[in-house]
Tab-separated table of C-alpha atoms and ligand atoms in Angstrom:
chain	number	residue	atom	x	y	z
A	1451	MET	CA	16.831	-47.653	49.683
A	1452	GLU	CA	13.715	-49.719	49.127
A	1453	LYS	CA	12.856	-52.767	47.090
A	1454	LEU	CA	9.554	-54.205	45.907
A	1455	ILE	CA	8.672	-57.809	46.654
A	1456	VAL	CA	6.198	-59.171	44.102
A	1457	LYS	CA	4.547	-62.589	44.216
A	1458	GLY	CA	3.553	-63.310	40.639
A	1459	GLY	CA	0.539	-65.034	39.199
A	1460	ARG	CA	-2.367	-63.222	40.807
A	1461	PRO	CA	-4.912	-61.692	38.424
A	1462	LEU	CA	-5.808	-58.062	39.057
A	1463	LYS	CA	-9.430	-57.114	39.622
A	1464	GLY	CA	-11.491	-53.938	39.812
A	1465	LYS	CA	-10.917	-50.350	38.767
A	1466	VAL	CA	-7.853	-48.159	38.802
A	1467	THR	CA	-7.883	-44.403	38.307
A	1468	VAL	CA	-5.053	-42.895	36.321
A	1469	SER	CA	-3.217	-39.980	37.965
A	1470	GLY	CA	-2.361	-36.674	36.314
A	1471	SER	CA	0.443	-36.640	33.764
A	1472	LYS	CA	3.995	-36.282	35.085
A	1473	ASN	CA	5.354	-35.044	31.768
A	1474	ALA	CA	2.595	-32.438	31.412
A	1475	SER	CA	2.888	-31.255	35.030
A	1476	LEU	CA	6.635	-30.570	34.982
A	1477	PRO	CA	6.791	-27.942	32.188
A	1478	ILE	CA	3.478	-26.433	33.326
A	1479	LEU	CA	4.964	-25.849	36.797
A	1480	ALA	CA	7.902	-24.101	35.075
A	1481	ALA	CA	5.439	-21.892	33.147
A	1482	ALA	CA	4.613	-20.128	36.447
A	1483	LEU	CA	8.000	-18.390	36.041
A	1484	LEU	CA	6.501	-16.409	33.132
A	1485	THR	CA	4.091	-14.439	35.333
A	1486	ASP	CA	3.864	-12.477	38.607
A	1487	GLU	CA	0.396	-13.794	39.373
A	1488	LEU	CA	-0.899	-16.763	41.336
A	1489	CYS	CA	-0.976	-20.093	39.468
A	1490	VAL	CA	-2.887	-23.195	40.525
A	1491	LEU	CA	-2.269	-26.635	39.033
A	1492	GLU	CA	-4.670	-29.422	39.963
A	1493	GLY	CA	-4.459	-33.180	39.535
A	1494	VAL	CA	-0.668	-33.172	39.895
A	1495	PRO	CA	0.696	-36.672	40.534
A	1496	ILE	CA	2.503	-37.203	43.830
A	1497	LEU	CA	5.960	-38.352	42.821
A	1498	ARG	CA	9.624	-37.540	43.179
A	1499	ASP	CA	10.130	-35.588	39.937
A	1500	VAL	CA	7.377	-33.167	40.984
A	1501	VAL	CA	9.117	-32.677	44.339
A	1502	THR	CA	12.362	-31.927	42.479
A	1503	MET	CA	10.641	-29.317	40.287
A	1504	ILE	CA	9.096	-27.690	43.384
A	1505	ARG	CA	12.585	-27.471	44.950
A	1506	ILE	CA	13.958	-25.788	41.827
A	1507	LEU	CA	11.115	-23.249	41.770
A	1508	ARG	CA	11.481	-22.518	45.509
A	1509	ASN	CA	15.207	-22.048	45.009
A	1510	LEU	CA	14.353	-19.370	42.413
A	1511	GLY	CA	12.124	-17.602	44.953
A	1512	VAL	CA	8.669	-18.890	43.934
A	1513	LYS	CA	6.407	-19.598	46.917
A	1514	VAL	CA	4.967	-23.073	46.411
A	1515	VAL	CA	2.291	-24.819	48.466
A	1516	GLN	CA	1.484	-28.470	47.758
A	1517	GLU	CA	-1.773	-29.793	49.175
A	1518	GLY	CA	-2.221	-33.320	47.905
A	1519	HIS	CA	-2.698	-33.138	44.143
A	1520	ARG	CA	-3.076	-29.346	44.097
A	1521	ILE	CA	-0.092	-27.050	43.784
A	1522	THR	CA	-0.350	-23.288	44.271
A	1523	LEU	CA	2.523	-21.181	43.015
A	1524	ASP	CA	3.080	-17.525	43.895
A	1525	PRO	CA	5.865	-16.243	41.655
A	1526	SER	CA	5.357	-12.530	42.575
A	1527	GLY	CA	8.726	-10.950	43.190
A	1528	TYR	CA	10.866	-14.016	42.551
A	1529	GLU	CA	14.396	-12.858	41.820
A	1530	GLY	CA	16.394	-16.041	41.258
A	1531	THR	CA	17.768	-16.918	37.830
A	1532	GLU	CA	19.899	-19.944	38.691
A	1533	ALA	CA	19.110	-23.659	38.654
A	1534	PRO	CA	22.178	-25.397	40.100
A	1535	TYR	CA	23.602	-28.795	39.185
A	1536	LYS	CA	22.631	-30.465	42.457
A	1537	LEU	CA	18.945	-29.873	41.629
A	1538	VAL	CA	19.000	-30.187	37.826
A	1539	SER	CA	21.201	-33.290	37.585
A	1540	THR	CA	18.539	-35.652	38.934
A	1541	MET	CA	15.852	-34.687	36.428
A	1542	ARG	CA	16.071	-33.543	32.849
A	1543	ALA	CA	12.721	-31.735	32.865
A	1544	SER	CA	14.263	-29.135	35.178
A	1545	PHE	CA	16.004	-27.736	32.102
A	1546	CYS	CA	12.686	-26.275	30.989
A	1547	VAL	CA	13.037	-23.423	33.472
A	1548	LEU	CA	15.572	-21.963	30.988
A	1549	GLY	CA	13.067	-20.602	28.431
A	1550	PRO	CA	10.755	-18.958	30.993
A	1551	LEU	CA	13.689	-17.422	32.928
A	1552	VAL	CA	15.347	-15.882	29.890
A	1553	ALA	CA	11.994	-14.556	28.666
A	1554	LYS	CA	10.904	-13.076	31.991
A	1555	LYS	CA	14.174	-12.169	33.753
A	1556	ARG	CA	16.324	-11.634	30.666
A	1557	GLN	CA	18.959	-13.943	32.080
A	1558	ALA	CA	19.383	-17.485	33.309
A	1559	ASN	CA	22.106	-19.787	34.559
A	1560	VAL	CA	20.879	-23.357	34.319
A	1561	SER	CA	23.052	-26.419	34.745
A	1562	LEU	CA	23.183	-28.845	31.821
A	1563	PRO	CA	21.136	-31.922	32.731
A	1564	GLY	CA	23.813	-34.322	31.405
A	1565	GLY	CA	23.314	-37.774	29.931
A	1566	CYS	CA	21.485	-40.566	31.668
A	1567	VAL	CA	21.079	-44.275	31.662
A	1568	ILE	CA	18.705	-44.264	28.673
A	1569	GLY	CA	21.435	-42.710	26.510
A	1570	PRO	CA	22.872	-39.303	25.606
A	1571	ARG	CA	20.377	-36.497	26.089
A	1572	PRO	CA	21.617	-33.409	24.227
A	1573	VAL	CA	19.990	-29.972	24.485
A	1574	ASP	CA	21.162	-28.516	21.146
A	1575	LEU	CA	17.575	-28.023	19.928
A	1576	HIS	CA	16.621	-26.086	23.085
A	1577	LEU	CA	19.637	-23.808	22.595
A	1578	LYS	CA	19.098	-23.474	18.843
A	1579	GLY	CA	15.534	-22.268	19.396
A	1580	LEU	CA	16.415	-19.815	22.166
A	1581	ARG	CA	19.349	-18.444	20.141
A	1582	ALA	CA	17.005	-17.967	17.174
A	1583	LEU	CA	14.829	-15.824	19.461
A	1584	GLY	CA	17.875	-13.645	20.142
A	1585	ALA	CA	19.223	-15.046	23.431
A	1586	LYS	CA	23.007	-14.933	23.784
A	1587	ILE	CA	23.979	-18.347	25.090
A	1588	GLN	CA	27.284	-19.646	26.396
A	1589	VAL	CA	27.993	-23.050	27.850
A	1590	GLU	CA	30.576	-22.765	30.636
A	1591	GLY	CA	31.570	-25.148	33.399
A	1592	GLY	CA	28.588	-27.378	32.717
A	1593	ASN	CA	26.153	-24.457	32.922
A	1594	VAL	CA	24.105	-22.733	30.264
A	1595	LEU	CA	24.346	-18.963	30.663
A	1596	ALA	CA	21.657	-17.150	28.691
A	1597	ARG	CA	21.065	-13.429	28.346
A	1598	ALA	CA	18.692	-11.432	26.200
A	1599	ARG	CA	17.996	-7.720	26.191
A	1600	GLU	CA	14.880	-8.596	24.275
A	1601	LEU	CA	13.590	-11.725	22.562
A	1602	ARG	CA	12.301	-11.359	19.012
A	1603	GLY	CA	9.949	-13.704	17.213
A	1604	THR	CA	11.288	-15.555	14.182
A	1605	SER	CA	10.780	-18.717	12.104
A	1606	MET	CA	12.753	-21.785	13.090
A	1607	TYR	CA	13.038	-25.477	12.339
A	1608	LEU	CA	13.380	-27.596	15.483
A	1609	GLY	CA	13.748	-31.112	14.063
A	1610	GLY	CA	16.805	-33.155	15.084
A	1611	ALA	CA	18.368	-36.487	14.212
A	1612	TYR	CA	15.664	-38.290	16.211
A	1613	GLY	CA	12.779	-36.032	15.246
A	1614	SER	CA	11.242	-33.301	17.336
A	1615	SER	CA	12.068	-32.564	20.967
A	1616	VAL	CA	9.300	-32.483	23.560
A	1617	LEU	CA	10.997	-30.340	26.209
A	1618	GLY	CA	12.904	-28.377	23.542
A	1619	THR	CA	9.592	-27.334	21.998
A	1620	ALA	CA	8.256	-26.519	25.498
A	1621	ASN	CA	11.236	-24.315	26.332
A	1622	VAL	CA	11.071	-22.367	23.078
A	1623	MET	CA	7.267	-22.097	23.070
A	1624	MET	CA	7.288	-20.632	26.594
A	1625	ALA	CA	10.032	-18.118	25.765
A	1626	ALA	CA	8.331	-17.091	22.504
A	1627	CYS	CA	5.157	-16.135	24.398
A	1628	LEU	CA	6.974	-13.060	25.764
A	1629	ALA	CA	9.034	-12.321	22.622
A	1630	LYS	CA	8.325	-9.344	20.398
A	1631	GLY	CA	6.420	-10.382	17.267
A	1632	ARG	CA	5.588	-13.719	15.708
A	1633	THR	CA	7.439	-17.010	16.160
A	1634	ILE	CA	6.854	-20.009	13.938
A	1635	ILE	CA	8.212	-23.361	15.113
A	1636	GLU	CA	8.426	-26.007	12.397
A	1637	SER	CA	8.895	-29.649	13.375
A	1638	ALA	CA	7.481	-28.886	16.807
A	1639	ALA	CA	6.765	-31.894	19.001
A	1640	CYS	CA	3.082	-32.901	18.945
A	1641	GLU	CA	2.790	-34.784	22.260
A	1642	PRO	CA	-0.457	-34.204	24.209
A	1643	GLU	CA	1.668	-32.914	27.119
A	1644	LEU	CA	2.751	-30.004	24.896
A	1645	ALA	CA	-0.808	-29.313	23.816
A	1646	ASP	CA	-1.694	-29.192	27.531
A	1647	LEU	CA	1.151	-26.741	28.184
A	1648	ALA	CA	-0.092	-24.568	25.303
A	1649	HIS	CA	-3.599	-24.736	26.773
A	1650	VAL	CA	-2.203	-23.315	30.041
A	1651	LEU	CA	-0.201	-20.623	28.234
A	1652	ILE	CA	-3.335	-19.581	26.345
A	1653	LYS	CA	-5.194	-19.345	29.690
A	1654	MET	CA	-2.342	-17.052	30.778
A	1655	GLY	CA	-3.034	-14.768	27.809
A	1656	ALA	CA	-0.559	-16.172	25.272
A	1657	LYS	CA	-1.515	-16.230	21.585
A	1658	ILE	CA	-0.672	-19.691	20.291
A	1659	GLU	CA	-2.021	-21.537	17.261
A	1660	GLY	CA	-1.310	-25.067	16.107
A	1661	ALA	CA	-0.042	-26.516	19.403
A	1662	GLY	CA	-0.149	-30.306	19.163
A	1663	THR	CA	0.767	-30.114	15.441
A	1664	PRO	CA	4.246	-29.904	13.835
A	1665	MET	CA	3.813	-26.180	13.108
A	1666	VAL	CA	3.131	-23.840	16.016
A	1667	THR	CA	2.650	-20.102	15.666
A	1668	ILE	CA	3.089	-17.827	18.658
A	1669	GLU	CA	2.293	-14.119	18.644
A	1670	GLY	CA	4.270	-12.581	21.517
A	1671	VAL	CA	2.494	-10.576	24.236
A	1672	ARG	CA	3.924	-8.101	26.804
A	1673	ARG	CA	2.789	-9.924	29.946
A	1674	LEU	CA	1.083	-13.117	31.053
A	1675	ASN	CA	-1.485	-13.733	33.811
A	1676	GLY	CA	-1.736	-16.521	36.348
A	1677	PHE	CA	-3.767	-19.681	35.676
A	1678	THR	CA	-5.875	-22.403	37.203
A	1679	HIS	CA	-5.663	-25.688	35.369
A	1680	ARG	CA	-6.253	-29.409	35.792
A	1681	VAL	CA	-3.488	-31.422	34.180
A	1682	ILE	CA	-4.318	-34.148	31.603
A	1683	PRO	CA	-4.245	-37.818	32.693
A	1684	ASP	CA	-0.979	-39.731	32.383
A	1685	ARG	CA	-1.130	-41.729	29.157
A	1686	ILE	CA	1.999	-43.695	30.054
A	1687	GLU	CA	0.557	-44.763	33.413
A	1688	ALA	CA	-2.661	-45.766	31.606
A	1689	GLY	CA	-0.659	-47.804	29.080
A	1690	THR	CA	1.288	-49.442	31.903
A	1691	PHE	CA	-1.973	-50.599	33.538
A	1692	LEU	CA	-3.323	-51.844	30.173
A	1693	LEU	CA	-0.230	-54.015	29.915
A	1694	ALA	CA	-0.461	-55.109	33.555
A	1695	ALA	CA	-3.995	-56.371	32.877
A	1696	ALA	CA	-2.988	-58.152	29.664
A	1697	LEU	CA	0.010	-59.837	31.282
A	1698	THR	CA	-1.888	-61.078	34.321
A	1699	GLY	CA	-4.980	-62.254	32.398
A	1700	SER	CA	-7.161	-59.808	34.308
A	1701	THR	CA	-10.448	-58.029	33.845
A	1702	LEU	CA	-9.494	-54.467	34.690
A	1703	THR	CA	-11.221	-51.123	34.309
A	1704	ILE	CA	-8.922	-48.160	33.807
A	1705	SER	CA	-10.685	-44.913	34.506
A	1706	GLY	CA	-9.752	-41.328	33.796
A	1707	ALA	CA	-7.468	-42.046	30.818
A	1708	ARG	CA	-7.960	-40.474	27.403
A	1709	ALA	CA	-8.091	-43.174	24.756
A	1710	GLU	CA	-7.394	-40.539	22.061
A	1711	HIS	CA	-3.889	-40.070	23.536
A	1712	LEU	CA	-3.186	-43.798	23.245
A	1713	GLY	CA	-4.047	-44.488	19.590
A	1714	ALA	CA	-0.780	-46.216	18.626
A	1715	VAL	CA	-0.708	-48.212	21.862
A	1716	LEU	CA	-4.308	-49.428	21.642
A	1717	ASP	CA	-3.811	-50.337	17.991
A	1718	LYS	CA	-0.696	-52.419	18.741
A	1719	LEU	CA	-2.223	-54.109	21.779
A	1720	ARG	CA	-5.325	-55.040	19.784
A	1721	ASP	CA	-3.038	-56.435	17.030
A	1722	ALA	CA	-1.425	-58.555	19.726
A	1723	GLY	CA	-4.877	-59.861	20.635
A	1724	VAL	CA	-5.482	-57.858	23.830
A	1725	GLU	CA	-9.210	-57.248	24.169
A	1726	ILE	CA	-9.835	-53.616	25.092
A	1727	THR	CA	-13.054	-51.663	24.958
A	1728	SER	CA	-13.111	-47.946	25.490
A	1729	ARG	CA	-16.069	-45.712	26.341
A	1730	ASP	CA	-16.785	-42.554	28.329
A	1731	GLY	CA	-13.294	-42.195	29.781
A	1732	MET	CA	-13.137	-45.868	30.814
A	1733	MET	CA	-11.047	-48.595	29.233
A	1734	VAL	CA	-11.832	-52.205	30.046
A	1735	VAL	CA	-9.348	-55.018	29.425
A	1736	ARG	CA	-10.672	-58.588	29.319
A	1737	PRO	CA	-8.564	-61.705	29.922
A	1738	LYS	CA	-7.018	-63.636	27.022
A	1739	ARG	CA	-5.117	-66.890	27.185
A	1740	THR	CA	-2.455	-66.214	24.548
A	1741	PHE	CA	-1.310	-63.291	22.443
A	1742	ARG	CA	0.131	-62.861	18.956
A	1743	PRO	CA	3.654	-61.538	18.357
A	1744	VAL	CA	3.853	-57.940	17.090
A	1745	ASP	CA	6.519	-55.561	15.804
A	1746	VAL	CA	6.741	-52.213	17.558
A	1747	THR	CA	8.663	-49.127	16.482
A	1748	THR	CA	8.890	-46.160	18.830
A	1749	ARG	CA	8.456	-42.745	17.250
A	1750	PRO	CA	7.489	-39.210	18.252
A	1751	TYR	CA	3.743	-38.793	18.947
A	1752	PRO	CA	1.370	-39.920	17.492
A	1753	GLY	CA	3.729	-42.895	16.973
A	1754	GLY	CA	4.367	-45.589	19.546
A	1755	PRO	CA	5.749	-43.992	22.735
A	1756	THR	CA	9.290	-44.824	23.819
A	1757	ASP	CA	8.059	-44.468	27.403
A	1758	LEU	CA	6.044	-47.704	26.955
A	1759	GLN	CA	8.701	-49.647	25.050
A	1760	ALA	CA	10.069	-51.527	28.064
A	1761	GLN	CA	6.569	-52.384	29.308
A	1762	MET	CA	5.580	-53.673	25.813
A	1763	MET	CA	8.674	-55.848	25.903
A	1764	ALA	CA	7.468	-57.444	29.153
A	1765	LEU	CA	4.354	-58.622	27.280
A	1766	MET	CA	6.383	-59.902	24.320
A	1767	THR	CA	8.586	-62.036	26.564
A	1768	GLN	CA	5.526	-64.246	27.230
A	1769	THR	CA	3.888	-64.073	23.793
A	1770	PRO	CA	4.497	-67.157	21.606
A	1771	GLY	CA	6.628	-66.464	18.512
A	1772	ILE	CA	9.049	-63.688	17.682
A	1773	SER	CA	8.293	-60.036	18.360
A	1774	VAL	CA	10.546	-57.146	17.367
A	1775	ILE	CA	11.034	-53.745	18.982
A	1776	THR	CA	12.850	-50.952	17.166
A	1777	GLU	CA	13.752	-47.928	19.285
A	1778	LYS	CA	13.843	-44.780	17.133
A	1779	ILE	CA	13.983	-42.204	19.953
A	1780	TYR	CA	16.650	-43.524	22.333
A	1781	PRO	CA	18.684	-46.236	20.535
A	1782	ASP	CA	20.309	-47.271	23.849
A	1783	ARG	CA	17.149	-47.521	25.937
A	1784	PHE	CA	17.452	-51.249	26.582
A	1785	MET	CA	18.740	-51.519	30.163
A	1786	HIS	CA	15.755	-53.709	31.045
A	1787	VAL	CA	16.824	-56.431	28.576
A	1788	ALA	CA	19.468	-57.955	30.865
A	1789	GLU	CA	17.178	-57.856	33.901
A	1790	LEU	CA	14.267	-59.448	32.005
A	1791	GLY	CA	16.825	-62.065	30.952
A	1792	ARG	CA	17.372	-62.868	34.656
A	1793	MET	CA	13.692	-63.838	34.746
A	1794	GLY	CA	14.164	-66.166	31.788
A	1795	ALA	CA	13.261	-63.845	28.902
A	1796	GLN	CA	14.850	-64.646	25.537
A	1797	ILE	CA	15.872	-61.312	24.009
A	1798	LYS	CA	18.618	-60.562	21.493
A	1799	LEU	CA	19.798	-57.011	20.873
A	1800	GLU	CA	21.004	-55.903	17.453
A	1801	GLY	CA	21.759	-52.192	17.595
A	1802	ALA	CA	18.545	-50.356	18.348
A	1803	THR	CA	16.447	-53.469	17.696
A	1804	ALA	CA	15.388	-56.086	20.220
A	1805	ILE	CA	14.276	-59.490	18.984
A	1806	VAL	CA	12.114	-61.215	21.554
A	1807	GLN	CA	11.411	-64.943	21.438
A	1808	GLY	CA	8.369	-65.505	23.643
A	1809	ILE	CA	8.406	-68.225	26.291
A	1810	PRO	CA	5.352	-69.634	28.104
A	1811	ARG	CA	6.144	-67.911	31.412
A	1812	LEU	CA	8.871	-65.908	33.163
A	1813	SER	CA	10.108	-66.975	36.563
A	1814	GLY	CA	10.520	-64.669	39.551
A	1815	ALA	CA	14.056	-63.464	40.331
A	1816	PRO	CA	15.944	-60.708	42.127
A	1817	VAL	CA	16.356	-57.870	39.598
A	1818	MET	CA	17.517	-54.283	39.605
A	1819	ALA	CA	15.680	-51.247	38.253
A	1820	SER	CA	17.877	-49.021	36.099
A	1821	ASP	CA	15.490	-46.228	35.120
A	1822	LEU	CA	11.862	-45.245	35.458
A	1823	ARG	CA	10.228	-47.170	32.600
A	1824	ALA	CA	12.591	-50.150	32.927
A	1825	SER	CA	11.447	-50.499	36.525
A	1826	ALA	CA	7.801	-50.465	35.394
A	1827	ALA	CA	8.599	-53.262	32.931
A	1828	LEU	CA	10.166	-55.303	35.733
A	1829	VAL	CA	7.082	-54.832	37.913
A	1830	LEU	CA	4.864	-56.042	35.029
A	1831	ALA	CA	7.121	-59.011	34.391
A	1832	ALA	CA	7.139	-59.876	38.108
A	1833	LEU	CA	3.328	-59.664	38.365
A	1834	SER	CA	3.002	-62.293	35.644
A	1835	ALA	CA	5.996	-64.486	36.549
A	1836	LYS	CA	5.910	-67.756	38.434
A	1837	GLY	CA	7.258	-67.242	41.940
A	1838	THR	CA	8.582	-64.215	43.782
A	1839	SER	CA	10.665	-61.349	42.434
A	1840	GLU	CA	12.558	-58.647	44.301
A	1841	ILE	CA	12.980	-55.397	42.430
A	1842	ALA	CA	15.808	-53.317	43.883
A	1843	ARG	CA	16.365	-49.546	43.470
A	1844	LEU	CA	12.706	-48.715	43.684
A	1845	TYR	CA	13.440	-44.987	43.725
A	1846	HIS	CA	13.434	-45.128	39.917
A	1847	LEU	CA	9.776	-46.173	39.946
A	1848	ASP	CA	8.921	-43.486	42.508
A	1849	ARG	CA	10.286	-40.789	40.169
A	1850	GLY	CA	7.379	-41.193	37.807
A	1851	TYR	CA	4.512	-43.349	39.087
A	1852	ASP	CA	2.033	-42.006	41.628
A	1853	ARG	CA	1.570	-44.562	44.461
A	1854	VAL	CA	1.774	-47.444	41.985
A	1855	ASP	CA	2.358	-50.170	44.585
A	1856	GLN	CA	-0.648	-48.942	46.572
A	1857	LYS	CA	-2.800	-48.995	43.407
A	1858	LEU	CA	-1.635	-52.541	42.609
A	1859	VAL	CA	-2.437	-53.747	46.132
A	1860	GLU	CA	-5.944	-52.266	45.819
A	1861	LEU	CA	-6.314	-54.335	42.619
A	1862	GLY	CA	-5.387	-57.521	44.475
A	1863	ALA	CA	-1.690	-57.841	43.598
A	1864	ASP	CA	0.655	-59.372	46.154
A	1865	VAL	CA	3.179	-56.539	46.294
A	1866	ARG	CA	5.012	-54.997	49.239
A	1867	ARG	CA	7.825	-52.540	49.863
A	1868	GLU	CA	10.773	-53.411	52.036
A	1869	LYS	CA	13.946	-51.659	53.052
A	1870	SER	CA	16.924	-53.060	51.160
A	1871	ASP	CA	20.535	-53.154	52.357
B	2240	EPU	N1	17.308	-34.610	21.232
B	2240	EPU	C1	18.291	-33.981	20.541
B	2240	EPU	N2	18.561	-32.670	20.853
B	2240	EPU	C2	17.844	-31.982	21.805
B	2240	EPU	C3	16.823	-32.634	22.482
B	2240	EPU	C4	16.551	-33.961	22.182
B	2240	EPU	O1	18.936	-34.556	19.686
B	2240	EPU	O2	18.148	-30.789	22.017
B	2240	EPU	C5	16.988	-36.007	20.920
B	2240	EPU	C6	17.030	-36.922	22.144
B	2240	EPU	O3	18.349	-37.363	22.431
B	2240	EPU	C7	16.093	-38.025	21.735
B	2240	EPU	C8	15.018	-37.296	20.927
B	2240	EPU	O4	15.639	-36.068	20.495
B	2240	EPU	O5	16.770	-38.922	20.878
B	2240	EPU	C9	13.756	-36.969	21.680
B	2240	EPU	O6	14.060	-36.326	22.917
B	2240	EPU	P1	13.105	-35.261	23.578
B	2240	EPU	O7	13.823	-33.945	23.661
B	2240	EPU	O8	11.771	-35.267	22.919
B	2240	EPU	O9	12.979	-35.834	25.067
B	2240	EPU	P2	12.674	-34.952	26.327
B	2240	EPU	O10	11.828	-33.828	25.961
B	2240	EPU	O11	13.935	-34.680	27.057
B	2240	EPU	C10	10.457	-36.134	27.048
B	2240	EPU	C11	9.974	-36.944	28.208
B	2240	EPU	C12	10.635	-38.323	28.194
B	2240	EPU	C13	10.297	-39.002	26.868
B	2240	EPU	C14	10.746	-38.113	25.691
B	2240	EPU	C15	10.358	-38.670	24.339
B	2240	EPU	C16	9.483	-35.293	29.891
B	2240	EPU	C17	9.763	-34.728	31.221
B	2240	EPU	N3	10.276	-36.259	29.456
B	2240	EPU	O12	11.869	-35.998	27.225
B	2240	EPU	O13	10.059	-39.056	29.258
B	2240	EPU	O14	10.937	-40.238	26.783
B	2240	EPU	O15	10.145	-36.795	25.829
B	2240	EPU	O16	8.988	-38.835	24.259
B	2240	EPU	O17	8.529	-34.894	29.258
B	2240	EPU	C18	9.935	-40.646	30.966
B	2240	EPU	O18	8.881	-40.104	31.344
B	2240	EPU	O19	10.328	-41.758	31.389
B	2240	EPU	C19	10.772	-39.966	29.969
B	2240	EPU	C20	12.039	-40.267	29.768
């Protein structure tokens, strides 16, 4: 295992380029299962979740070649229909092989991804949508067994207790591309990652309208072609660097991000007093001495992203006054609260709401990462804290950030990896 040693207090300087989106890449890689032709995905971030998805696809018989940020997939003649627990359990996005497999191979046996540290993660909406398309689904021994002689288009409502489902919409949208007739998904997720997936499916010959809105219409086709595509930039990585700049009082240029995917985040950061200008694919953050407290509520896109909640909290811990975070997607996603507390943060939890009393400055401490975004929040806190922090269980960060420590070092941060016991 590795840990990250961070000496806090150094401003960042220069330009950082945002990598391709993890959460767009993963379902797009699964979309290769819908065709027999060669697929090429460019700009793929180099991180552990991508490696896991490649393993799952290889296990199904897809030939995959990764050359840096470019992945070539040759699905011709793949015969596998199973995604076993040992591969699926480490990453929930692996569940989105289910829709493509049942659509293309008429059967699938995919392990349930299970819960995780950010709370229960059910798949009822995925199964509801696939059943509506005519798949016969049984859950047995922790596996989802799906069969379909043929999928048929239909109208369905895919909203759940916490709103729409990103990967649920992806699974159903991919399956519906090869169904007979028209499918209408109401309460579809609107995240840019889904619009990017739809963009790929359309390149493959799918007939999709309304992707990126709550109502998506898919006219099924008999077969799909291969694709070449460059994945969209990672809006969560971009947001993480915006916050890193704000917290360290830095002048930082963030290149390659799409400001239009970050509306809610930019709005909230500007409310907090962070000075950000955005032009021609570049965002520039300028240093500010103090910030104003803000209230943040996470919601499905275009609302405030839950994947930046922990990182926003890192900023609030050092903003004078009281800030409030309400988590509407994952009510239990607060594992970072206790660890930020070890650095001196004053945070009270009341159900799905965190009340943060800002202090002038955190102090460095040994802390433990519990999940991907929590570990990013700890890195941000450590960069701004007085003294040195050691962040253990770095593998969480490596699941979802492409060479983040290297990028931080290039920006002048005092950050290094070490083996931990
Ligand atoms: N939900 C259900 N039933 C379902 C599916 C989801 O009730 O069948 C609930 C969830 O429990 C949650 C809410 O609906 O309360 C939203 O979950 P969603 O299905 O949208 O999450 P996901 O698709 O599994 C993706 C991202 C997550 C991100 C969420 C929300 C990928 C690979 N993962 O997960 O990203 O937090 O959408 O935006 O795209 C991360 O990158 O750190 C991460 C966790």
